[in-house]
């Protein structure tokens, strides 16, 4: 398994991948995890298994996915980073690479995660952002969305806001931050009016961020009242929540770890 | 040929196309022009030929390409715009549609064109911008680039800055504006340090903007002195100029027409 534990911070454009998770042998090329494993194995010339902190869906992006792998190869972190980036396809980049204690585990050690969801507002969606935002024609009612977001904060059973099917699975999670911010993105060749949704929590259920984003959007479109959030949470039934917003607007932005584990040993 | 003349302003993501120009029958799907012709013919139920103001290369984008077509169909411009956008693939959008006098010709009537070229600076290029900028690891010397840009302004024989092979072809053009501007693009998921090059002229030779962008970059990398520009222009030889910058950083941004022609008749 190796005597070194290497932590990665990754950015990737999910539009070309079937998601984070390694697939069956015949599909290997198309998951972020399998491309990383093949590439790093080749660079270090030893077999590498990469553990990610979260399984992003098909089409979902990352600007700060955390991952780790064990290895033997004695190369300094900066050299290893450069060699891996050199070999990776252009749509996956290692942003940071550091050596961490052997017991660091990118999923089990994670204390919190932050996701970002991007809506683009406008009759004519940007041709350059179509894989990177969810385009909606009209500006939603942002104060109503904020009111609904407040009701989602804190510790709740989020079963209604997930695609989780297992009855015996613990669906209680804690949301620490849920910000809705209108932004104007300049410089991407055309001014783009967007809404940025930032959500931080101690863990997220399957599809939870996308269903929260979709439900908040529908509150902003007055398909629901903000107060309906409490009723939806209490019902614990997926069919009572709003749509699952499409993957292209979603980014895994940051994974945070307890300070003592995050300490770099080299 | 039709009794109406319709002018379009188009945005497109060139990364999925073999360029603007219609190709041989078997490749039709892949050029912007042929996709527009097929789509508009289908929407208006008559055969449409689309004329563009500039033939963008494979991988080159547009935020303001101008085009026009003749038709018979009696539909109001706003309805026609909506119907065409509905039918087009997501990476081509009609931004504006207006009815113009019958003698308007998007190439022959054009008075000036503006192109934009985008460099991204950084050791780790953005995974989301790889088809939309030319990534360079280090910041070039911008004052040196500006000095060289000044020498390109005005009327010159630009043969050395083009891929034009025909000896008897007039290669004199006029550059009215050539701006180099460092910009920080926020909101595209990560702060991106870029250099924007804006160039306006009365016409551009084949590959002229890309060879100018490449040569200015090399001046900024101190492979040439700014003063070498005069020597390169005088030589009229392509091999004396710098590299041809890759297509992904290039955008056809605006085509301007004399005021009297541009007048909308409806």
Coordinates of C-alpha atoms in Angstrom, one line a residue:
Chain A
X1 CA 0.0 0.0 0.0
X2 CA 3.0 2.3 0.2
X3 CA 4.7 4.2 3.0
X4 CA 3.8 7.7 1.9
X5 CA 0.3 9.3 1.9
X6 CA -0.2 12.0 -0.7
X7 CA -3.1 14.5 -0.6
X8 CA -4.3 16.1 -3.7
X9 CA -6.5 19.2 -4.3
X10 CA -8.1 18.8 -7.8
X11 CA -9.9 20.9 -10.3
X12 CA -11.8 19.2 -13.1
X13 CA -14.2 20.0 -15.9
X14 CA -16.8 17.2 -15.4
X15 CA -18.4 17.6 -18.8
X16 CA -16.2 15.0 -20.4
X17 CA -16.6 12.4 -17.6
X18 CA -19.1 9.9 -16.3
X19 CA -18.5 11.3 -12.8
X20 CA -15.8 10.8 -10.2
X21 CA -16.2 7.1 -9.5
X22 CA -14.3 4.4 -11.3
X23 CA -16.6 2.3 -13.6
X24 CA -16.5 -1.2 -15.0
X25 CA -13.3 -2.2 -16.8
X26 CA -14.6 -1.4 -20.3
X27 CA -15.6 2.2 -19.4
X28 CA -12.4 3.0 -17.4
X29 CA -11.3 6.0 -19.5
X30 CA -14.3 8.0 -18.6
X31 CA -14.3 8.5 -14.9
X32 CA -12.2 11.1 -13.1
X33 CA -11.0 8.6 -10.6
X34 CA -9.8 6.0 -13.1
X35 CA -8.1 8.6 -15.3
X36 CA -6.2 9.8 -12.2
X37 CA -5.3 6.2 -11.1
X38 CA -4.0 5.3 -14.6
X39 CA -2.1 8.5 -15.0
X40 CA -0.5 8.5 -11.5
X41 CA 0.3 4.8 -11.8
X42 CA 2.1 5.5 -15.0
X43 CA 4.0 8.5 -13.6
X44 CA 5.1 6.8 -10.4
X45 CA 5.5 3.4 -12.0
X46 CA 3.6 1.7 -9.2
X47 CA -0.1 0.7 -8.9
X48 CA -2.0 3.6 -7.3
X49 CA -5.5 3.6 -5.9
X50 CA -7.0 7.1 -5.5
X51 CA -9.6 7.9 -2.8
X52 CA -11.8 10.9 -3.3
X53 CA -13.6 12.9 -0.6
X54 CA -16.9 13.0 -2.6
X55 CA -18.3 11.2 -5.6
X56 CA -19.3 13.9 -8.0
X57 CA -22.0 12.9 -10.5
X58 CA -21.7 12.8 -14.3
X59 CA -21.2 16.4 -15.6
X60 CA -20.5 17.8 -12.1
X61 CA -17.3 19.9 -11.8
X62 CA -14.7 20.5 -9.1
X63 CA -12.6 23.4 -8.2
X64 CA -11.4 21.9 -4.9
X65 CA -12.0 18.1 -4.7
X66 CA -9.7 16.5 -2.2
X67 CA -8.2 13.1 -2.8
X68 CA -5.3 11.0 -1.5
X69 CA -3.3 8.0 -2.5
X70 CA -0.5 5.8 -0.9
X71 CA 2.8 5.3 -2.7
X72 CA 6.4 4.3 -2.2
X73 CA 8.1 6.4 -4.8
X74 CA 10.5 8.9 -3.3
X75 CA 9.9 12.2 -5.2
X76 CA 9.5 15.6 -3.7
X77 CA 5.8 16.9 -3.7
X78 CA 6.5 19.8 -6.1
X79 CA 8.2 17.5 -8.6
X80 CA 5.4 14.9 -8.3
X81 CA 2.7 17.6 -8.9
X82 CA 4.4 18.8 -12.0
X83 CA 4.9 15.3 -13.4
X84 CA 1.3 14.3 -12.8
X85 CA -0.1 17.5 -14.4
X86 CA 2.2 17.0 -17.3
X87 CA 0.6 13.5 -17.9
X88 CA -3.0 14.3 -17.1
X89 CA -5.6 15.3 -19.7
X90 CA -6.1 19.1 -19.8
X91 CA -9.5 18.9 -18.1
X92 CA -8.1 17.6 -14.8
X93 CA -5.5 19.6 -12.9
X94 CA -3.8 19.0 -9.6
X95 CA -3.9 22.4 -7.8
X96 CA -2.0 21.3 -4.7
X97 CA -0.1 18.2 -3.7
X98 CA 1.2 17.6 -0.2
X99 CA 2.5 14.7 1.9
X100 CA 0.2 14.0 4.9
X101 CA 0.2 11.5 7.8
X102 CA -0.6 7.9 6.9
X103 CA -4.0 8.0 8.7
X104 CA -5.3 10.9 6.6
X105 CA -8.3 9.7 4.5
X106 CA -9.9 12.2 2.1
X107 CA -13.4 11.0 2.8
X108 CA -13.4 9.8 6.4
X109 CA -11.2 12.6 7.7
X110 CA -13.3 15.4 6.0
X111 CA -15.0 17.8 8.5
X112 CA -17.0 19.8 6.0
X113 CA -17.6 20.4 2.3
X114 CA -18.6 23.4 0.3
X115 CA -20.4 23.1 -3.0
X116 CA -21.2 26.0 -5.4
X117 CA -24.2 26.0 -7.8
X118 CA -24.3 28.5 -10.7
X119 CA -27.5 29.8 -12.4
X120 CA -27.2 32.0 -15.5
X121 CA -30.1 34.4 -16.1
X122 CA -31.0 35.5 -19.6
X123 CA -33.2 34.9 -22.6
X124 CA -30.1 34.0 -24.7
X125 CA -27.7 31.7 -22.7
X126 CA -24.0 32.2 -23.2
X127 CA -22.6 29.8 -25.8
X128 CA -19.4 29.5 -23.8
X129 CA -21.0 28.7 -20.4
X130 CA -23.6 26.1 -21.4
X131 CA -21.7 23.2 -19.7
X132 CA -20.8 25.4 -16.7
X133 CA -24.1 27.0 -15.5
X134 CA -27.8 26.2 -15.4
X135 CA -29.4 28.7 -17.7
X136 CA -32.8 30.1 -16.7
X137 CA -34.6 32.7 -18.7
X138 CA -35.9 35.0 -15.9
X139 CA -34.4 36.3 -12.7
X140 CA -36.0 34.5 -9.7
X141 CA -37.2 36.2 -6.5
X142 CA -33.9 36.2 -4.5
X143 CA -35.3 37.4 -1.1
X144 CA -37.8 34.5 -1.2
X145 CA -34.9 32.1 -2.0
X146 CA -33.0 33.5 0.9
X147 CA -35.9 33.1 3.3
X148 CA -36.2 29.4 2.2
X149 CA -32.4 28.9 2.5
X150 CA -32.6 30.1 6.1
X151 CA -35.1 27.3 6.9
X152 CA -32.6 24.7 5.6
X153 CA -29.8 25.8 7.8
X154 CA -28.8 23.7 10.8
X155 CA -29.3 20.1 11.5
X156 CA -32.3 18.3 9.8
X157 CA -33.3 15.0 8.4
X158 CA -32.7 15.8 4.7
X159 CA -34.2 12.6 3.3
X160 CA -36.8 14.7 1.2
X161 CA -33.9 16.5 -0.4
X162 CA -32.0 13.4 -1.6
X163 CA -32.3 10.5 -3.9
X164 CA -31.4 8.1 -1.0
X165 CA -33.5 5.0 -1.2
X166 CA -32.2 2.9 1.7
X167 CA -34.7 3.1 4.6
X168 CA -32.1 2.3 7.3
X169 CA -29.7 5.0 6.2
X170 CA -29.1 8.0 8.5
X171 CA -30.2 11.0 6.5
X172 CA -29.6 13.7 9.2
X173 CA -27.0 16.3 8.1
X174 CA -26.0 19.8 9.2
X175 CA -25.9 22.8 6.9
X176 CA -23.6 25.5 8.3
X177 CA -23.8 28.0 5.5
X178 CA -26.2 28.6 2.6
X179 CA -25.6 31.8 0.7
X180 CA -27.4 33.1 -2.4
X181 CA -25.5 35.8 -4.2
X182 CA -26.3 37.6 -7.5
X183 CA -23.1 38.1 -9.4
X184 CA -22.2 39.7 -12.7
X185 CA -19.4 37.7 -14.4
X186 CA -17.4 40.0 -16.7
X187 CA -14.7 39.0 -19.0
X188 CA -16.1 35.7 -20.1
X189 CA -16.5 37.4 -23.5
X190 CA -19.9 38.7 -22.6
X191 CA -21.4 40.0 -19.4
X192 CA -23.2 37.2 -17.7
X193 CA -25.8 37.7 -15.0
X194 CA -25.6 34.8 -12.6
X195 CA -26.8 33.6 -9.2
X196 CA -24.2 31.8 -7.1
X197 CA -25.4 29.5 -4.4
X198 CA -22.8 28.5 -1.8
X199 CA -23.5 25.7 0.6
X200 CA -21.3 24.3 3.4
X201 CA -22.2 21.3 5.5
X202 CA -20.8 18.4 7.4
X203 CA -21.9 16.0 4.6
X204 CA -24.3 15.7 1.8
X205 CA -26.7 13.0 0.8
X206 CA -26.9 11.6 -2.8
X207 CA -28.1 14.5 -5.1
X208 CA -28.8 16.7 -2.0
X209 CA -27.2 19.9 -3.3
X210 CA -28.9 19.6 -6.7
X211 CA -32.3 19.0 -5.1
X212 CA -31.8 22.0 -2.7
X213 CA -30.7 24.2 -5.7
X214 CA -33.7 23.1 -7.7
X215 CA -36.2 23.6 -4.8
X216 CA -34.7 27.0 -4.0
X217 CA -35.0 28.0 -7.6
X218 CA -38.7 27.0 -7.6
X219 CA -39.3 29.1 -4.5
X220 CA -37.7 32.0 -6.4
X221 CA -40.1 31.2 -9.3
X222 CA -43.1 31.2 -6.8
X223 CA -43.9 27.6 -7.3
X224 CA -43.5 27.2 -3.6
X225 CA -43.6 29.5 -0.6
X226 CA -40.4 29.7 1.5
X227 CA -42.4 28.3 4.4
X228 CA -43.1 25.1 2.5
X229 CA -39.5 24.1 3.2
X230 CA -40.5 23.0 6.8
X231 CA -43.3 20.9 5.4
X232 CA -41.0 19.3 2.8
X233 CA -38.3 18.5 5.5
X234 CA -40.9 17.0 7.8
X235 CA -42.5 14.8 5.1
X236 CA -39.1 13.0 4.4
X237 CA -40.4 12.3 0.9
X238 CA -38.4 13.1 -2.2
X239 CA -41.6 13.8 -4.3
X240 CA -42.5 16.7 -2.1
X241 CA -39.3 18.6 -2.9
X242 CA -38.5 20.5 -6.1
X243 CA -36.6 19.5 -9.2
X244 CA -33.1 18.1 -9.2
X245 CA -31.1 21.0 -10.8
X246 CA -28.9 19.7 -13.7
X247 CA -25.3 18.7 -13.0
X248 CA -23.6 21.4 -15.2
X249 CA -24.1 24.2 -12.7
X250 CA -22.6 22.2 -9.8
X251 CA -19.0 22.5 -8.4
X252 CA -17.4 20.7 -5.5
X253 CA -15.5 23.8 -4.2
X254 CA -13.7 22.9 -1.0
X255 CA -13.2 20.1 1.5
X256 CA -12.0 21.0 4.9
X257 CA -10.2 18.8 7.4
X258 CA -9.5 19.1 11.1
X259 CA -6.3 21.2 11.5
X260 CA -4.2 18.5 13.1
X261 CA -4.8 16.0 10.2
X262 CA -4.3 18.6 7.5
X263 CA -0.8 19.3 8.7
X264 CA 1.7 18.7 6.0
X265 CA 4.5 16.5 7.0
X266 CA 6.8 17.7 4.2
Chain B
X1 CA -33.3 34.5 -53.7
X2 CA -36.0 36.0 -51.7
X3 CA -37.5 39.5 -51.2
X4 CA -36.2 40.1 -47.7
X5 CA -32.7 40.5 -46.5
X6 CA -32.1 39.5 -42.9
X7 CA -29.0 40.5 -40.9
X8 CA -27.8 38.3 -38.0
X9 CA -25.4 39.0 -35.1
X10 CA -24.1 35.6 -33.9
X11 CA -22.2 34.2 -31.0
X12 CA -20.7 30.8 -31.2
X13 CA -18.4 28.4 -29.4
X14 CA -16.0 27.4 -32.2
X15 CA -14.6 24.4 -30.3
X16 CA -17.0 22.0 -31.8
X17 CA -16.8 23.2 -35.4
X18 CA -14.4 23.0 -38.4
X19 CA -14.7 26.8 -38.7
X20 CA -17.2 29.1 -40.2
X21 CA -17.1 27.9 -43.8
X22 CA -19.4 25.3 -45.3
X23 CA -17.4 22.1 -46.2
X24 CA -17.9 19.3 -48.6
X25 CA -21.3 17.6 -48.5
X26 CA -20.1 14.7 -46.3
X27 CA -18.8 17.0 -43.6
X28 CA -21.7 19.4 -43.6
X29 CA -22.7 19.1 -39.9
X30 CA -19.4 20.5 -38.7
X31 CA -19.2 24.0 -40.0
X32 CA -21.0 27.0 -38.4
X33 CA -22.3 28.2 -41.8
X34 CA -23.8 24.8 -42.8
X35 CA -25.4 24.3 -39.4
X36 CA -27.0 27.8 -39.7
X37 CA -28.1 27.1 -43.3
X38 CA -29.7 23.7 -42.5
X39 CA -31.4 25.1 -39.4
X40 CA -32.8 28.3 -40.9
X41 CA -33.9 26.4 -44.0
X42 CA -35.8 24.0 -41.8
X43 CA -37.4 26.8 -39.7
X44 CA -38.4 29.0 -42.6
X45 CA -39.2 26.0 -44.9
X46 CA -37.3 27.5 -47.8
X47 CA -33.7 27.1 -49.0
X48 CA -31.4 29.5 -47.3
X49 CA -27.8 30.5 -48.1
X50 CA -26.0 32.4 -45.3
X51 CA -23.2 34.8 -46.0
X52 CA -20.8 35.6 -43.1
X53 CA -18.7 38.7 -42.7
X54 CA -15.5 36.7 -41.8
X55 CA -14.4 33.1 -42.2
X56 CA -13.4 32.1 -38.7
X57 CA -10.9 29.2 -38.5
X58 CA -11.5 25.8 -36.8
X59 CA -11.7 26.4 -33.1
X60 CA -12.1 30.2 -33.3
X61 CA -15.1 31.7 -31.5
X62 CA -17.4 34.6 -32.2
X63 CA -19.3 37.0 -29.9
X64 CA -20.4 39.3 -32.7
X65 CA -20.1 37.6 -36.1
X66 CA -22.3 39.4 -38.7
X67 CA -24.1 37.4 -41.3
X68 CA -27.1 37.8 -43.7
X69 CA -29.5 35.8 -45.7
X70 CA -32.3 36.4 -48.2
X71 CA -35.8 34.9 -47.7
X72 CA -39.4 35.1 -48.7
X73 CA -41.1 34.0 -45.5
X74 CA -43.2 36.7 -43.8
X75 CA -42.4 36.5 -40.1
X76 CA -41.6 39.4 -37.8
X77 CA -37.9 39.6 -36.8
X78 CA -38.4 38.9 -33.1
X79 CA -40.4 35.8 -33.9
X80 CA -37.9 34.6 -36.4
X81 CA -35.0 35.1 -33.9
X82 CA -36.8 33.0 -31.3
X83 CA -37.7 30.3 -33.8
X84 CA -34.1 30.0 -35.1
X85 CA -32.6 30.0 -31.6
X86 CA -35.0 27.3 -30.6
X87 CA -33.8 25.1 -33.4
X88 CA -30.1 25.8 -33.3
X89 CA -27.6 23.7 -31.3
X90 CA -26.7 25.3 -27.9
X91 CA -23.3 26.4 -29.1
X92 CA -24.6 28.8 -31.7
X93 CA -26.9 31.7 -30.7
X94 CA -28.5 34.5 -32.7
X95 CA -27.9 37.6 -30.5
X96 CA -29.7 40.1 -32.8
X97 CA -31.8 39.7 -36.0
X98 CA -33.0 42.6 -38.1
X99 CA -34.3 43.3 -41.6
X100 CA -32.0 45.3 -43.7
X101 CA -32.0 46.8 -47.3
X102 CA -31.6 44.3 -50.1
X103 CA -28.2 45.5 -51.0
X104 CA -26.7 44.9 -47.5
X105 CA -23.9 42.2 -47.8
X106 CA -22.3 41.1 -44.5
X107 CA -18.8 40.8 -46.0
X108 CA -18.8 43.5 -48.8
X109 CA -20.6 46.1 -46.8
X110 CA -18.4 45.7 -43.7
X111 CA -16.3 48.8 -42.8
X112 CA -14.3 47.4 -39.9
X113 CA -13.9 44.3 -37.7
X114 CA -12.8 43.9 -34.1
X115 CA -11.1 40.7 -32.9
X116 CA -10.2 39.8 -29.4
X117 CA -7.4 37.5 -28.3
X118 CA -7.2 36.1 -24.8
X119 CA -4.1 34.8 -23.0
X120 CA -4.4 33.2 -19.6
X121 CA -1.3 33.5 -17.4
X122 CA -0.5 30.8 -14.8
X123 CA 1.4 27.6 -14.1
X124 CA -1.8 25.7 -13.8
X125 CA -4.3 26.6 -16.6
X126 CA -8.0 26.7 -15.7
X127 CA -9.7 23.4 -16.6
X128 CA -12.8 25.4 -17.6
X129 CA -11.1 27.8 -19.9
X130 CA -8.9 25.5 -21.9
X131 CA -10.9 25.9 -25.1
X132 CA -11.4 29.6 -24.6
X133 CA -7.9 31.1 -23.9
X134 CA -4.3 30.4 -24.8
X135 CA -2.6 29.4 -21.5
X136 CA 0.9 30.7 -21.0
X137 CA 2.9 29.9 -17.8
X138 CA 4.5 33.4 -17.2
X139 CA 3.4 37.0 -17.4
X140 CA 5.0 38.6 -20.5
X141 CA 6.4 42.1 -20.6
X142 CA 3.3 44.1 -21.4
X143 CA 5.0 47.5 -21.9
X144 CA 7.2 45.8 -24.6
X145 CA 4.1 44.3 -26.2
X146 CA 2.5 47.8 -26.2
X147 CA 5.5 49.3 -27.9
X148 CA 5.4 46.7 -30.6
X149 CA 1.7 47.1 -31.0
X150 CA 2.1 50.8 -31.7
X151 CA 4.4 50.0 -34.6
X152 CA 1.7 47.8 -36.2
X153 CA -0.9 50.6 -36.1
X154 CA -1.9 52.4 -39.3
X155 CA -1.7 51.2 -42.9
X156 CA 1.0 48.6 -43.7
X157 CA 1.6 45.7 -46.0
X158 CA 0.9 42.9 -43.6
X159 CA 2.1 40.0 -45.8
X160 CA 4.7 38.9 -43.2
X161 CA 1.8 38.6 -40.6
X162 CA -0.4 36.4 -42.7
X163 CA -0.5 32.9 -44.2
X164 CA -1.4 34.4 -47.6
X165 CA 0.4 32.6 -50.4
X166 CA -0.9 34.4 -53.5
X167 CA 1.7 36.7 -54.8
X168 CA -0.7 39.0 -56.7
X169 CA -3.0 39.5 -53.7
X170 CA -3.2 43.0 -52.1
X171 CA -1.9 42.5 -48.6
X172 CA -2.2 46.2 -47.5
X173 CA -4.5 46.7 -44.5
X174 CA -5.2 49.4 -41.9
X175 CA -5.2 48.7 -38.1
X176 CA -7.1 51.4 -36.3
X177 CA -6.8 50.1 -32.7
X178 CA -4.6 47.6 -31.0
X179 CA -5.0 47.5 -27.2
X180 CA -3.3 45.2 -24.7
X181 CA -5.0 45.0 -21.4
X182 CA -4.3 42.8 -18.3
X183 CA -7.6 41.7 -16.8
X184 CA -8.6 39.6 -13.9
X185 CA -11.6 37.4 -14.6
X186 CA -13.5 36.7 -11.5
X187 CA -16.4 34.4 -11.1
X188 CA -15.4 31.7 -13.6
X189 CA -15.0 29.5 -10.6
X190 CA -11.4 30.6 -10.0
X191 CA -9.7 34.0 -10.4
X192 CA -8.0 33.9 -13.8
X193 CA -5.3 36.3 -14.7
X194 CA -5.6 37.1 -18.4
X195 CA -4.3 39.5 -21.1
X196 CA -6.9 40.7 -23.5
X197 CA -5.7 41.9 -26.9
X198 CA -8.3 44.0 -28.9
X199 CA -7.6 44.7 -32.5
X200 CA -9.7 46.7 -34.9
X201 CA -9.0 47.2 -38.6
X202 CA -10.5 47.6 -42.0
X203 CA -9.9 44.0 -42.9
X204 CA -7.6 41.1 -41.9
X205 CA -5.6 38.7 -44.0
X206 CA -5.7 34.9 -43.5
X207 CA -4.3 34.1 -39.9
X208 CA -3.3 37.8 -39.5
X209 CA -4.8 38.3 -36.0
X210 CA -3.3 35.0 -34.7
X211 CA 0.2 35.8 -36.1
X212 CA 0.1 39.3 -34.6
X213 CA -1.0 37.8 -31.3
X214 CA 1.8 35.3 -31.4
X215 CA 4.4 37.8 -32.4
X216 CA 3.4 40.3 -29.7
X217 CA 3.5 37.5 -27.2
X218 CA 7.1 36.7 -28.3
X219 CA 8.0 40.3 -27.9
X220 CA 6.6 40.1 -24.4
X221 CA 8.8 37.0 -23.8
X222 CA 11.8 39.0 -25.1
X223 CA 12.4 36.7 -28.1
X224 CA 12.1 39.9 -30.2
X225 CA 12.7 43.6 -29.6
X226 CA 9.6 45.8 -30.2
X227 CA 11.6 47.5 -32.9
X228 CA 11.9 44.3 -34.9
X229 CA 8.3 44.8 -36.0
X230 CA 9.4 47.4 -38.6
X231 CA 11.9 44.9 -40.0
X232 CA 9.4 42.1 -40.1
X233 CA 6.8 44.3 -41.9
X234 CA 9.4 45.4 -44.4
X235 CA 10.5 41.9 -45.2
X236 CA 7.0 40.8 -46.3
X237 CA 8.1 37.2 -45.3
X238 CA 6.0 35.1 -43.0
X239 CA 9.0 33.2 -41.6
X240 CA 10.3 36.4 -40.1
X241 CA 7.3 36.9 -37.9
X242 CA 6.5 35.0 -34.7
X243 CA 4.3 32.0 -34.0
X244 CA 0.6 31.7 -35.0
X245 CA -1.2 31.8 -31.7
X246 CA -3.7 28.9 -31.3
X247 CA -7.3 29.3 -32.4
X248 CA -8.9 28.8 -28.9
X249 CA -7.9 32.3 -27.7
X250 CA -9.5 34.1 -30.7
X251 CA -13.0 35.7 -30.9
X252 CA -14.6 37.7 -33.7
X253 CA -16.1 40.4 -31.6
X254 CA -17.7 43.0 -33.7
X255 CA -18.3 43.9 -37.4
X256 CA -19.2 47.5 -38.1
X257 CA -21.1 48.8 -41.1
X258 CA -21.5 52.3 -42.5
X259 CA -24.5 53.9 -40.8
X260 CA -26.7 54.2 -43.9
X261 CA -26.5 50.5 -44.7
X262 CA -26.9 49.3 -41.1
X263 CA -30.3 51.1 -40.9
X264 CA -33.0 48.6 -40.0
X265 CA -36.0 48.8 -42.4
X266 CA -38.3 47.1 -39.9

